[in-house]
Structure formats: C-alpha cells, structure tokens
Amino acid sequence: MFSIQTFLDSFEPLLWAARYTLLVSGLGIALGLVIGALICAAGLSRWPAARRFAAIWVSFLRGVPLLVQLLLMYYLLPVIGINVPAIAAAVITVGICASAYISEIWRGAIGALPRGQAEAAVAIGMGPRDVWGRIILPQAVVMSLPALVNELILLVKASSLVSVVGILEVTRASQAQAAMTFRPLEVYIAAACIYLAINLCLAGLGRYLEHRMAV
Amino acid sequence: MDVSVLQQYAPMLLRGFGITIFCWLFGTVLGIVLGLIIALIQRYSPKPVRWLLQVYIEVIRGTPFLVQLFVLYYGGPLIGLRLDALPAGLLGLTIYGSPYFAEIFRSAFRAVPEGQIEAARAIGMTEATIIQRILLPLGLVSALPALVNFSIILTKETVILSIITVPELMYQVQRMSTETFRYVEANLVLALFFWALVEAISRVGRKLETRITKHLIERT
C-alpha cells in the first residue's frame, strides 16, 4: 500500500538535494548561453571554416545522447590531464550540450527578425556594431526568452542524468532514500513531485513572458 | 582500441544494438498510437475527461524520464506491477512519448481548416468518417515534421533504459568498458555511433517529409 507518511518524510532529504539539481541546471544554462552565443556567432560568420565548425558542433551535440556525453566527459577529462570534481564535469557537459540547442534558438530568433530592420539601420548610416548591438541583438534576445525558458525546463529534467556520475541531486538522493526505506514507490513519486513543481513554475514564467511579448 | 577486443564483444554489441532499435521502434509506434488516442479523446470528450488527460500530459512532460522509469520499475512491485527490465523499459518509453505525441496531434488537428470539417458535416458524413477521411489524412501530413523530430529525440532517450539494466547498446558498452577498462574509447565509439544513427534517421525523415508534402509545395 502507498504510505503517505513515507511519502511526506522523503521530501526533506530530497528538497535538500534539489539545490544540486538547481545548481547543475542553472550553471548549465549560464554556460550554455555563453558558448551558445559564440557558436551562433561562428555559424553566422563570413568564414566558411567557422560556419563548418558550428554546424558540426551543433550536429554532434544534438545527435549524441546526453548520458553518453556525460560519461565520455567524465572519463575523458582525467585522461587528458584535467582533474576536476565530478560536479564540474557534469556542469560543463550539460552546458556544452545546451549550447548546441541555444545557438539554434538564437539563430532562429535572428532569422525571424524582418530584414528591413537591419536594412533601415544601414540606410540611416549605422555601422555594423550599432546594427547588431542596437537593432538586431536586443530584439532577438527578447524574442528568444520563451524558448530559453523551455530549454531550462529540459535541463532541469536532464540534470537527473548527472546522478550516474555520483552527484547527489534529487534523483541520486531518491535512490539513496529508496534503498534506506525500502519504499521506492513513495520516494520516487516524491522526487517526481519536486521536478514537477520546479518545471510548473518555469512553465508559468515562460507563459508570462510569451504573453507579455504578444501584447 | 584493440581489434580482438571488439571481435570478442561483437555478438554482445550487436544484440545490444538490436534491442536499442527494437525499443526505439516499439516506443515510437506505441507512443504515437497512444498519443493519437489521447488527442482524439481530448477533442471529443467532455471537460472533466479533457482536464484529466491534460494533468497526465503535464505530469509526464514535467518529470524526468529516468524518474518515471524508477517509479515504474522499482515502485511498480509495491502496487503489484512486477515487470522485467525490458518490458518495464518498453512501457516506460511508450508512456514517456505519448504526451509529446498527443500535443503534436492536437496542434495538427487544430491546423485542419474548420471549413473542411463543417463541409463534411454538411454533406452528411458521420463523425467517424470525418475523423477517418478528413481529420486524420490532413492532420497527419501537417504533424509529420514534428513526429519525425520527436522520434529522433526518442532514439537518444533509449540509452537511459540502460540505467534500469535493459540490455541495450549503452548497457553492453558499459559492461564491455568495465571489463576491458577502455572507458574513453568505448564511450567515444558509442557517441560516434549515435551521431551517425541520428543523422541517418533525420535524413530519411526529411526525404519522407518532402515526399509526403510534395503535393502541398507544388500547388503553391
């Protein structure tokens, strides 16, 4: 039978571990935004080599499961002489993986801007710096916000995978809790509730942003 | 990596690859069927039913696949649902995919012009005939790109099944790498393999798309 008491009791350790879920997904999206901007710039640059690199970067990271990327990074870093804690390897991998999706989001947003805007800016004598800094980027970034919130939701869910490299986030903590109480059903449903709560909040934020933009 | 090692593990890896493809096809097909059923029920049922299905969709979409598998595989026996790893994985994959497919169908059905359905009703078609001859053919065509896209995402989700010990490719590769201590090479090969697989599937998907939507492009 489903035991309400066990279910409620599992929230304390799991909520404590939720810090790491938020940390991994939060730092992951921050890193993804930075690398994603660079990759997006490379993809739009006039050098074919840079465009090629960006295309391969995006295709590889979107084609390989995150779990494989995580294990690859986890084993690869020490071999090439970089010794970082598992949490750093996890954040870097999540960030790099997110960068591929984020660069595509930004490319889409920039592509969706009417061409006339950039042309008008050039026509009134703006240089490329002003065209990008004052016309294209501010609009593209605002336009991409709902999609970025969506990406963050995906990252919160993806962060459950970093449990396999031993980071004590919600999923890992629930495994430990389930082993301790012998009540996996209640514990894992509690874990699911925590993820659901985080993601519903984020989805609400996304809807709010979308609504504001539509006005 | 040593060639002889690969030779030794080849049968295991091949079997793993077979199970990966099987899980993917099974999960995609049943997920699409379940998603379609959900979308149709949502379209034709009273508010409380629609509301319940929406809760199902939000819950599945708001929680990680791994946690869903844990609930099903480790939590299931507590309520009498005792499944082996593979059936649990297949069921999990089907459940996980269904709300995404349902949402794809829902928006595809909404894209079917209302006039077409009204016209069908006006000439006396029954609701069942309308679904069969108007809603599904038109809806499926506009849903196709999104369907292909999500089935590609599902190929990548199959590796998560290895965590609940479904003996698919990832599981076999991890076993091989712990026995041979070739962690980096094994995972690198696995990554390249998935990259090739996903690229191949998306290419086939794009071909399929242009073929099925050819009549739309020619007319415009």
Tab-separated table of C-alpha atoms in Angstrom:
chain	number	residue	atom	x	y	z
A	1	MET	CA	0.000	0.000	0.000
A	2	PHE	CA	1.004	3.588	-0.574
A	3	SER	CA	2.263	5.057	2.669
A	4	ILE	CA	1.566	8.765	2.954
A	5	GLN	CA	3.956	9.099	5.895
A	6	THR	CA	6.945	7.692	3.963
A	7	PHE	CA	5.994	9.891	1.021
A	8	LEU	CA	5.977	13.035	3.163
A	9	ASP	CA	9.132	12.061	5.049
A	10	SER	CA	11.130	11.679	1.844
A	11	PHE	CA	10.666	15.346	0.960
A	12	GLU	CA	13.204	16.589	3.496
A	13	PRO	CA	16.318	14.859	2.077
A	14	LEU	CA	15.112	15.317	-1.481
A	15	LEU	CA	14.473	19.043	-1.149
A	16	TRP	CA	17.925	19.384	0.363
A	17	ALA	CA	19.355	17.638	-2.714
A	18	ALA	CA	17.275	19.852	-5.012
A	19	ARG	CA	19.936	22.523	-4.506
A	20	TYR	CA	22.199	20.480	-6.737
A	21	THR	CA	19.503	19.966	-9.341
A	22	LEU	CA	19.046	23.740	-9.483
A	23	LEU	CA	22.807	24.324	-9.413
A	24	VAL	CA	23.547	21.946	-12.285
A	25	SER	CA	20.703	23.207	-14.464
A	26	GLY	CA	21.271	26.864	-13.546
A	27	LEU	CA	25.026	26.850	-14.169
A	28	GLY	CA	24.415	24.603	-17.165
A	29	ILE	CA	22.139	27.138	-18.836
A	30	ALA	CA	24.509	30.013	-17.948
A	31	LEU	CA	27.423	28.213	-19.590
A	32	GLY	CA	25.154	27.182	-22.463
A	33	LEU	CA	24.171	30.819	-23.074
A	34	VAL	CA	27.816	31.913	-23.317
A	35	ILE	CA	29.014	29.051	-25.526
A	36	GLY	CA	25.751	29.140	-27.474
A	37	ALA	CA	26.334	32.826	-28.305
A	38	LEU	CA	29.841	32.045	-29.555
A	39	ILE	CA	28.630	29.110	-31.643
A	40	CYS	CA	25.773	31.182	-33.031
A	41	ALA	CA	28.248	33.922	-33.987
A	42	ALA	CA	30.508	31.332	-35.605
A	43	GLY	CA	27.548	29.951	-37.540
A	44	LEU	CA	26.683	33.408	-38.888
A	45	SER	CA	30.256	34.481	-39.603
A	46	ARG	CA	31.643	35.009	-43.063
A	47	TRP	CA	34.425	32.428	-42.676
A	48	PRO	CA	33.370	29.044	-44.054
A	49	ALA	CA	35.632	27.233	-41.554
A	50	ALA	CA	33.817	28.843	-38.603
A	51	ARG	CA	30.429	28.050	-40.086
A	52	ARG	CA	31.534	24.455	-40.618
A	53	PHE	CA	32.768	24.161	-37.074
A	54	ALA	CA	29.468	25.493	-35.719
A	55	ALA	CA	27.475	23.092	-37.892
A	56	ILE	CA	29.488	20.077	-36.695
A	57	TRP	CA	29.312	21.256	-33.071
A	58	VAL	CA	25.528	21.531	-33.199
A	59	SER	CA	25.017	18.305	-35.128
A	60	PHE	CA	27.284	16.257	-32.837
A	61	LEU	CA	25.838	17.542	-29.583
A	62	ARG	CA	22.282	17.154	-30.763
A	63	GLY	CA	22.961	13.689	-32.169
A	64	VAL	CA	24.615	12.135	-29.131
A	65	PRO	CA	22.565	11.247	-26.033
A	66	LEU	CA	23.437	13.414	-23.031
A	67	LEU	CA	24.125	10.313	-20.933
A	68	VAL	CA	26.854	9.248	-23.385
A	69	GLN	CA	28.271	12.790	-23.413
A	70	LEU	CA	28.356	12.799	-19.610
A	71	LEU	CA	30.226	9.520	-19.311
A	72	LEU	CA	32.580	10.480	-22.126
A	73	MET	CA	33.462	13.763	-20.427
A	74	TYR	CA	33.705	12.093	-17.022
A	75	TYR	CA	36.250	9.543	-18.265
A	76	LEU	CA	37.971	11.763	-20.819
A	77	LEU	CA	38.922	14.733	-18.615
A	78	PRO	CA	41.290	12.816	-16.283
A	79	VAL	CA	42.903	11.054	-19.277
A	80	ILE	CA	43.838	14.369	-20.900
A	81	GLY	CA	45.178	15.586	-17.575
A	82	ILE	CA	42.309	17.743	-16.337
A	83	ASN	CA	41.342	16.775	-12.821
A	84	VAL	CA	38.119	18.455	-11.831
A	85	PRO	CA	35.447	17.311	-9.400
A	86	ALA	CA	32.555	15.333	-10.861
A	87	ILE	CA	30.183	18.254	-10.356
A	88	ALA	CA	32.327	20.472	-12.606
A	89	ALA	CA	32.465	17.795	-15.295
A	90	ALA	CA	28.685	17.482	-15.072
A	91	VAL	CA	28.042	21.236	-15.311
A	92	ILE	CA	30.468	21.579	-18.235
A	93	THR	CA	28.828	18.716	-20.127
A	94	VAL	CA	25.303	19.982	-19.508
A	95	GLY	CA	26.403	23.485	-20.554
A	96	ILE	CA	28.108	22.300	-23.730
A	97	CYS	CA	25.122	20.172	-24.652
A	98	ALA	CA	22.752	23.086	-24.028
A	99	SER	CA	24.935	25.409	-26.116
A	100	ALA	CA	24.019	23.476	-29.271
A	101	TYR	CA	20.289	23.965	-28.681
A	102	ILE	CA	20.688	27.569	-27.519
A	103	SER	CA	22.736	28.570	-30.563
A	104	GLU	CA	19.935	27.195	-32.747
A	105	ILE	CA	17.336	29.120	-30.724
A	106	TRP	CA	19.271	32.349	-31.261
A	107	ARG	CA	19.906	31.648	-34.907
A	108	GLY	CA	16.160	31.162	-35.301
A	109	ALA	CA	15.381	34.392	-33.438
A	110	ILE	CA	17.839	36.415	-35.505
A	111	GLY	CA	16.480	34.861	-38.688
A	112	ALA	CA	12.923	35.712	-37.670
A	113	LEU	CA	13.635	39.460	-37.491
A	114	PRO	CA	12.374	41.278	-40.562
A	115	ARG	CA	15.307	42.011	-42.887
A	116	GLY	CA	14.017	45.524	-43.386
A	117	GLN	CA	15.073	46.468	-39.843
A	118	ALA	CA	18.769	45.866	-40.498
A	119	GLU	CA	18.481	47.456	-43.941
A	120	ALA	CA	16.807	50.538	-42.496
A	121	ALA	CA	19.527	50.821	-39.854
A	122	VAL	CA	22.219	50.650	-42.530
A	123	ALA	CA	20.305	53.163	-44.632
A	124	ILE	CA	20.307	55.766	-41.857
A	125	GLY	CA	24.063	55.291	-41.551
A	126	MET	CA	24.578	52.863	-38.660
A	127	GLY	CA	27.761	50.812	-38.686
A	128	PRO	CA	27.726	47.023	-38.211
A	129	ARG	CA	28.390	47.459	-34.465
A	130	ASP	CA	25.301	49.584	-33.973
A	131	VAL	CA	23.171	47.452	-36.270
A	132	TRP	CA	23.945	44.371	-34.179
A	133	GLY	CA	24.184	45.990	-30.766
A	134	ARG	CA	21.184	48.294	-31.000
A	135	ILE	CA	18.817	46.741	-33.533
A	136	ILE	CA	19.270	43.015	-34.012
A	137	LEU	CA	20.534	41.606	-30.702
A	138	PRO	CA	18.179	43.391	-28.269
A	139	GLN	CA	15.151	42.239	-30.241
A	140	ALA	CA	16.451	38.723	-30.880
A	141	VAL	CA	17.302	38.158	-27.213
A	142	VAL	CA	13.875	39.297	-26.033
A	143	MET	CA	12.189	37.195	-28.702
A	144	SER	CA	14.132	34.091	-27.681
A	145	LEU	CA	13.217	34.294	-23.973
A	146	PRO	CA	10.264	31.848	-24.022
A	147	ALA	CA	12.331	29.306	-25.956
A	148	LEU	CA	15.189	29.726	-23.468
A	149	VAL	CA	12.854	29.101	-20.527
A	150	ASN	CA	11.738	25.966	-22.340
A	151	GLU	CA	15.363	24.919	-22.696
A	152	LEU	CA	15.832	25.461	-18.961
A	153	ILE	CA	12.910	23.109	-18.269
A	154	LEU	CA	14.585	20.486	-20.438
A	155	LEU	CA	17.820	20.997	-18.497
A	156	VAL	CA	16.119	20.543	-15.122
A	157	LYS	CA	14.873	17.186	-16.370
A	158	ALA	CA	18.216	16.335	-17.993
A	159	SER	CA	20.015	17.095	-14.736
A	160	SER	CA	18.556	13.828	-13.379
A	161	LEU	CA	21.147	12.077	-15.551
A	162	VAL	CA	24.107	13.546	-13.674
A	163	SER	CA	23.138	11.153	-10.878
A	164	VAL	CA	25.056	8.462	-12.790
A	165	VAL	CA	28.361	10.256	-12.171
A	166	GLY	CA	27.601	10.389	-8.467
A	167	ILE	CA	26.237	13.881	-7.903
A	168	LEU	CA	23.763	13.958	-5.059
A	169	GLU	CA	20.898	15.750	-6.762
A	170	VAL	CA	17.214	14.850	-6.455
A	171	THR	CA	17.398	11.589	-8.404
A	172	ARG	CA	20.534	10.320	-6.678
A	173	ALA	CA	19.170	11.323	-3.278
A	174	SER	CA	15.930	9.491	-4.008
A	175	GLN	CA	17.879	6.354	-4.924
A	176	ALA	CA	19.661	6.508	-1.581
A	177	GLN	CA	16.410	7.217	0.238
A	178	ALA	CA	14.648	4.338	-1.539
A	179	ALA	CA	17.448	1.948	-0.600
A	180	MET	CA	17.239	3.081	3.011
A	181	THR	CA	13.450	2.910	3.461
A	182	PHE	CA	12.690	0.002	1.064
A	183	ARG	CA	9.799	2.147	-0.208
A	184	PRO	CA	10.879	3.088	-3.762
A	185	LEU	CA	7.331	3.919	-4.906
A	186	GLU	CA	6.705	6.698	-2.393
A	187	VAL	CA	10.229	8.082	-2.640
A	188	TYR	CA	10.366	8.235	-6.434
A	189	ILE	CA	6.901	9.778	-6.624
A	190	ALA	CA	8.116	12.409	-4.164
A	191	ALA	CA	11.098	13.037	-6.449
A	192	ALA	CA	8.749	13.355	-9.412
A	193	CYS	CA	6.678	15.900	-7.455
A	194	ILE	CA	9.753	18.059	-6.851
A	195	TYR	CA	10.698	18.073	-10.540
A	196	LEU	CA	7.092	18.789	-11.457
A	197	ALA	CA	6.916	21.722	-9.042
A	198	ILE	CA	10.130	23.265	-10.419
A	199	ASN	CA	9.026	22.801	-14.006
A	200	LEU	CA	5.492	24.099	-13.493
A	201	CYS	CA	6.969	27.286	-12.025
A	202	LEU	CA	9.282	27.631	-15.012
A	203	ALA	CA	6.453	26.893	-17.440
A	204	GLY	CA	4.420	29.632	-15.759
A	205	LEU	CA	7.318	32.036	-16.223
A	206	GLY	CA	7.533	31.014	-19.884
A	207	ARG	CA	3.830	31.650	-20.419
A	208	TYR	CA	4.109	35.028	-18.719
A	209	LEU	CA	6.991	36.056	-20.984
A	210	GLU	CA	5.168	34.834	-24.076
A	211	HIS	CA	2.048	36.711	-23.047
A	212	ARG	CA	3.998	39.930	-22.455
A	213	MET	CA	5.616	39.624	-25.823
A	214	ALA	CA	2.313	39.097	-27.611
A	215	VAL	CA	0.961	42.409	-26.281
B	1	MET	CA	41.045	0.075	-29.298
B	2	ASP	CA	42.263	-3.461	-29.769
B	3	VAL	CA	40.523	-5.148	-32.682
B	4	SER	CA	40.457	-8.533	-30.963
B	5	VAL	CA	38.556	-6.996	-28.058
B	6	LEU	CA	35.913	-5.731	-30.430
B	7	GLN	CA	35.740	-9.132	-32.078
B	8	GLN	CA	35.205	-10.786	-28.745
B	9	TYR	CA	32.436	-8.395	-27.792
B	10	ALA	CA	30.852	-8.130	-31.240
B	11	PRO	CA	27.938	-10.537	-30.622
B	12	MET	CA	27.068	-8.754	-27.368
B	13	LEU	CA	27.220	-5.328	-29.000
B	14	LEU	CA	25.136	-6.490	-31.941
B	15	ARG	CA	22.479	-7.866	-29.627
B	16	GLY	CA	22.531	-4.598	-27.723
B	17	PHE	CA	22.120	-2.663	-30.958
B	18	GLY	CA	19.164	-4.879	-31.887
B	19	ILE	CA	17.490	-4.210	-28.549
B	20	THR	CA	18.121	-0.467	-28.879
B	21	ILE	CA	16.448	-0.393	-32.303
B	22	PHE	CA	13.612	-2.615	-31.068
B	23	CYS	CA	12.974	-0.389	-28.036
B	24	TRP	CA	13.050	2.700	-30.216
B	25	LEU	CA	10.613	1.343	-32.832
B	26	PHE	CA	8.305	-0.125	-30.189
B	27	GLY	CA	8.295	3.044	-28.087
B	28	THR	CA	7.787	5.296	-31.101
B	29	VAL	CA	4.965	3.291	-32.692
B	30	LEU	CA	3.052	2.662	-29.460
B	31	GLY	CA	3.759	6.200	-28.259
B	32	ILE	CA	2.275	7.578	-31.484
B	33	VAL	CA	-0.770	5.311	-31.186
B	34	LEU	CA	-1.344	6.241	-27.537
B	35	GLY	CA	-0.731	9.916	-28.303
B	36	LEU	CA	-3.234	9.813	-31.153
B	37	ILE	CA	-5.843	8.175	-28.920
B	38	ILE	CA	-5.282	10.819	-26.227
B	39	ALA	CA	-5.550	13.636	-28.767
B	40	LEU	CA	-8.793	12.215	-30.217
B	41	ILE	CA	-10.343	11.676	-26.784
B	42	GLN	CA	-9.353	15.215	-25.821
B	43	ARG	CA	-11.052	16.538	-28.914
B	44	TYR	CA	-14.339	14.742	-28.446
B	45	SER	CA	-14.803	14.339	-24.708
B	46	PRO	CA	-16.442	16.490	-22.018
B	47	LYS	CA	-14.392	18.911	-19.945
B	48	PRO	CA	-13.540	16.712	-16.894
B	49	VAL	CA	-12.018	13.991	-19.102
B	50	ARG	CA	-10.089	16.566	-21.089
B	51	TRP	CA	-8.862	18.098	-17.860
B	52	LEU	CA	-7.693	14.718	-16.511
B	53	LEU	CA	-5.777	13.972	-19.694
B	54	GLN	CA	-4.177	17.402	-19.515
B	55	VAL	CA	-2.961	16.584	-15.993
B	56	TYR	CA	-1.464	13.334	-17.341
B	57	ILE	CA	0.275	15.290	-20.109
B	58	GLU	CA	1.683	17.899	-17.723
B	59	VAL	CA	2.893	15.318	-15.189
B	60	ILE	CA	4.716	13.200	-17.761
B	61	ARG	CA	6.196	16.225	-19.507
B	62	GLY	CA	7.241	17.836	-16.243
B	63	THR	CA	9.219	14.915	-14.813
B	64	PRO	CA	12.483	13.340	-15.998
B	65	PHE	CA	12.279	10.085	-17.938
B	66	LEU	CA	14.730	8.481	-15.515
B	67	VAL	CA	12.479	9.191	-12.521
B	68	GLN	CA	9.474	7.805	-14.410
B	69	LEU	CA	11.417	4.616	-15.072
B	70	PHE	CA	12.339	4.365	-11.388
B	71	VAL	CA	8.713	4.760	-10.326
B	72	LEU	CA	7.650	2.093	-12.828
B	73	TYR	CA	10.462	-0.417	-12.350
B	74	TYR	CA	11.291	-0.113	-8.658
B	75	GLY	CA	7.996	1.289	-7.400
B	76	GLY	CA	5.724	-0.884	-9.548
B	77	PRO	CA	6.150	-4.096	-7.500
B	78	LEU	CA	4.773	-2.311	-4.416
B	79	ILE	CA	1.409	-1.967	-6.143
B	80	GLY	CA	1.614	-5.397	-7.770
B	81	LEU	CA	3.098	-4.303	-11.112
B	82	ARG	CA	6.043	-6.688	-11.374
B	83	LEU	CA	7.853	-6.193	-14.676
B	84	ASP	CA	11.219	-7.333	-16.012
B	85	ALA	CA	13.627	-4.640	-17.113
B	86	LEU	CA	12.828	-4.854	-20.834
B	87	PRO	CA	9.010	-4.757	-20.580
B	88	ALA	CA	9.277	-2.010	-17.970
B	89	GLY	CA	11.538	-0.071	-20.343
B	90	LEU	CA	9.172	-0.518	-23.273
B	91	LEU	CA	6.166	0.527	-21.207
B	92	GLY	CA	8.134	3.479	-19.816
B	93	LEU	CA	9.193	4.625	-23.268
B	94	THR	CA	5.604	4.404	-24.550
B	95	ILE	CA	4.239	6.381	-21.614
B	96	TYR	CA	7.030	8.947	-21.831
B	97	GLY	CA	6.470	9.598	-25.540
B	98	SER	CA	2.663	9.653	-25.521
B	99	PRO	CA	2.016	13.194	-24.171
B	100	TYR	CA	4.504	14.737	-26.597
B	101	PHE	CA	2.859	12.906	-29.484
B	102	ALA	CA	-0.585	13.847	-28.165
B	103	GLU	CA	0.359	17.537	-28.177
B	104	ILE	CA	1.745	17.216	-31.714
B	105	PHE	CA	-1.537	15.696	-32.893
B	106	ARG	CA	-3.603	18.234	-31.012
B	107	SER	CA	-1.976	21.164	-32.748
B	108	ALA	CA	-2.056	19.319	-36.076
B	109	PHE	CA	-5.814	18.761	-35.721
B	110	ARG	CA	-6.263	22.414	-34.903
B	111	ALA	CA	-4.477	23.264	-38.154
B	112	VAL	CA	-7.110	21.404	-40.178
B	113	PRO	CA	-9.357	24.145	-41.607
B	114	GLU	CA	-12.674	24.240	-39.732
B	115	GLY	CA	-14.472	24.774	-43.051
B	116	GLN	CA	-13.446	21.348	-44.302
B	117	ILE	CA	-14.953	19.667	-41.271
B	118	GLU	CA	-18.119	21.755	-41.483
B	119	ALA	CA	-18.419	20.936	-45.183
B	120	ALA	CA	-18.064	17.220	-44.408
B	121	ARG	CA	-20.747	17.520	-41.747
B	122	ALA	CA	-22.976	19.415	-44.170
B	123	ILE	CA	-22.864	16.648	-46.777
B	124	GLY	CA	-23.886	14.184	-44.055
B	125	MET	CA	-20.652	12.444	-43.078
B	126	THR	CA	-20.698	10.795	-39.643
B	127	GLU	CA	-18.131	11.893	-37.035
B	128	ALA	CA	-16.251	8.595	-37.534
B	129	THR	CA	-15.998	9.134	-41.276
B	130	ILE	CA	-14.878	12.726	-40.739
B	131	ILE	CA	-12.059	11.544	-38.475
B	132	GLN	CA	-11.063	8.845	-40.913
B	133	ARG	CA	-11.255	10.809	-44.163
B	134	ILE	CA	-10.720	14.459	-43.224
B	135	LEU	CA	-9.117	14.909	-39.808
B	136	LEU	CA	-6.525	12.112	-39.916
B	137	PRO	CA	-5.218	12.473	-43.501
B	138	LEU	CA	-4.900	16.264	-43.252
B	139	GLY	CA	-3.674	16.220	-39.654
B	140	LEU	CA	-1.048	13.545	-40.218
B	141	VAL	CA	0.559	15.452	-43.076
B	142	SER	CA	0.965	18.604	-41.038
B	143	ALA	CA	2.099	16.597	-37.979
B	144	LEU	CA	4.793	14.712	-39.864
B	145	PRO	CA	7.802	17.015	-39.331
B	146	ALA	CA	7.138	17.202	-35.596
B	147	LEU	CA	6.560	13.434	-35.402
B	148	VAL	CA	9.877	12.716	-37.114
B	149	ASN	CA	11.583	15.232	-34.867
B	150	PHE	CA	10.285	13.670	-31.685
B	151	SER	CA	11.055	10.102	-32.773
B	152	ILE	CA	14.654	11.231	-33.236
B	153	ILE	CA	14.636	12.544	-29.669
B	154	LEU	CA	13.336	9.134	-28.564
B	155	THR	CA	16.353	7.319	-30.110
B	156	LYS	CA	18.528	9.250	-27.709
B	157	GLU	CA	16.247	8.536	-24.743
B	158	THR	CA	16.680	4.770	-25.210
B	159	VAL	CA	20.159	4.920	-23.628
B	160	ILE	CA	18.535	5.886	-20.314
B	161	LEU	CA	16.998	2.403	-20.256
B	162	SER	CA	20.493	1.072	-19.507
B	163	ILE	CA	20.210	2.565	-16.008
B	164	ILE	CA	17.371	0.146	-15.172
B	165	THR	CA	19.517	-2.661	-16.713
B	166	VAL	CA	17.717	-3.102	-20.033
B	167	PRO	CA	20.466	-4.890	-22.038
B	168	GLU	CA	20.530	-2.378	-24.897
B	169	LEU	CA	23.604	-0.948	-26.591
B	170	MET	CA	24.621	1.503	-23.874
B	171	TYR	CA	24.358	-1.218	-21.225
B	172	GLN	CA	26.530	-3.592	-23.262
B	173	VAL	CA	29.091	-0.885	-23.948
B	174	GLN	CA	29.319	-0.037	-20.244
B	175	ARG	CA	29.762	-3.732	-19.452
B	176	MET	CA	32.475	-4.021	-22.061
B	177	SER	CA	34.259	-0.945	-20.801
B	178	THR	CA	34.293	-2.088	-17.173
B	179	GLU	CA	35.684	-5.457	-18.246
B	180	THR	CA	38.377	-4.012	-20.509
B	181	PHE	CA	38.992	-0.673	-18.724
B	182	ARG	CA	38.614	1.111	-22.065
B	183	TYR	CA	36.157	3.732	-20.817
B	184	VAL	CA	37.101	6.600	-23.114
B	185	GLU	CA	37.322	4.613	-26.341
B	186	ALA	CA	34.118	2.712	-25.672
B	187	ASN	CA	32.111	5.859	-24.939
B	188	LEU	CA	33.659	7.717	-27.847
B	189	VAL	CA	32.692	4.962	-30.266
B	190	LEU	CA	29.207	4.923	-28.768
B	191	ALA	CA	28.931	8.695	-29.232
B	192	LEU	CA	30.043	8.498	-32.864
B	193	PHE	CA	27.634	5.639	-33.432
B	194	PHE	CA	24.668	7.609	-32.115
B	195	TRP	CA	25.707	10.661	-34.076
B	196	ALA	CA	25.664	8.594	-37.281
B	197	LEU	CA	22.355	6.954	-36.355
B	198	VAL	CA	20.596	10.237	-35.595
B	199	GLU	CA	21.973	11.874	-38.760
B	200	ALA	CA	20.820	8.897	-40.832
B	201	ILE	CA	17.324	8.909	-39.321
B	202	SER	CA	16.911	12.645	-39.808
B	203	ARG	CA	17.981	12.318	-43.429
B	204	VAL	CA	15.413	9.569	-44.040
B	205	GLY	CA	12.849	11.669	-42.168
B	206	ARG	CA	13.486	14.709	-44.375
B	207	LYS	CA	13.138	12.569	-47.527
B	208	LEU	CA	9.876	11.127	-46.242
B	209	GLU	CA	8.639	14.624	-45.417
B	210	THR	CA	9.347	16.075	-48.857
B	211	ARG	CA	7.670	13.069	-50.459
B	212	ILE	CA	4.508	13.252	-48.422
B	213	THR	CA	4.182	17.037	-48.556
B	214	LYS	CA	5.083	17.272	-52.256
B	215	HIS	CA	1.507	17.996	-53.306
B	216	LEU	CA	1.412	21.000	-50.954
B	217	ILE	CA	4.578	22.541	-52.348
B	218	GLU	CA	3.648	22.013	-55.990
B	219	ARG	CA	0.363	23.785	-55.580
B	220	THR	CA	1.786	26.917	-54.006
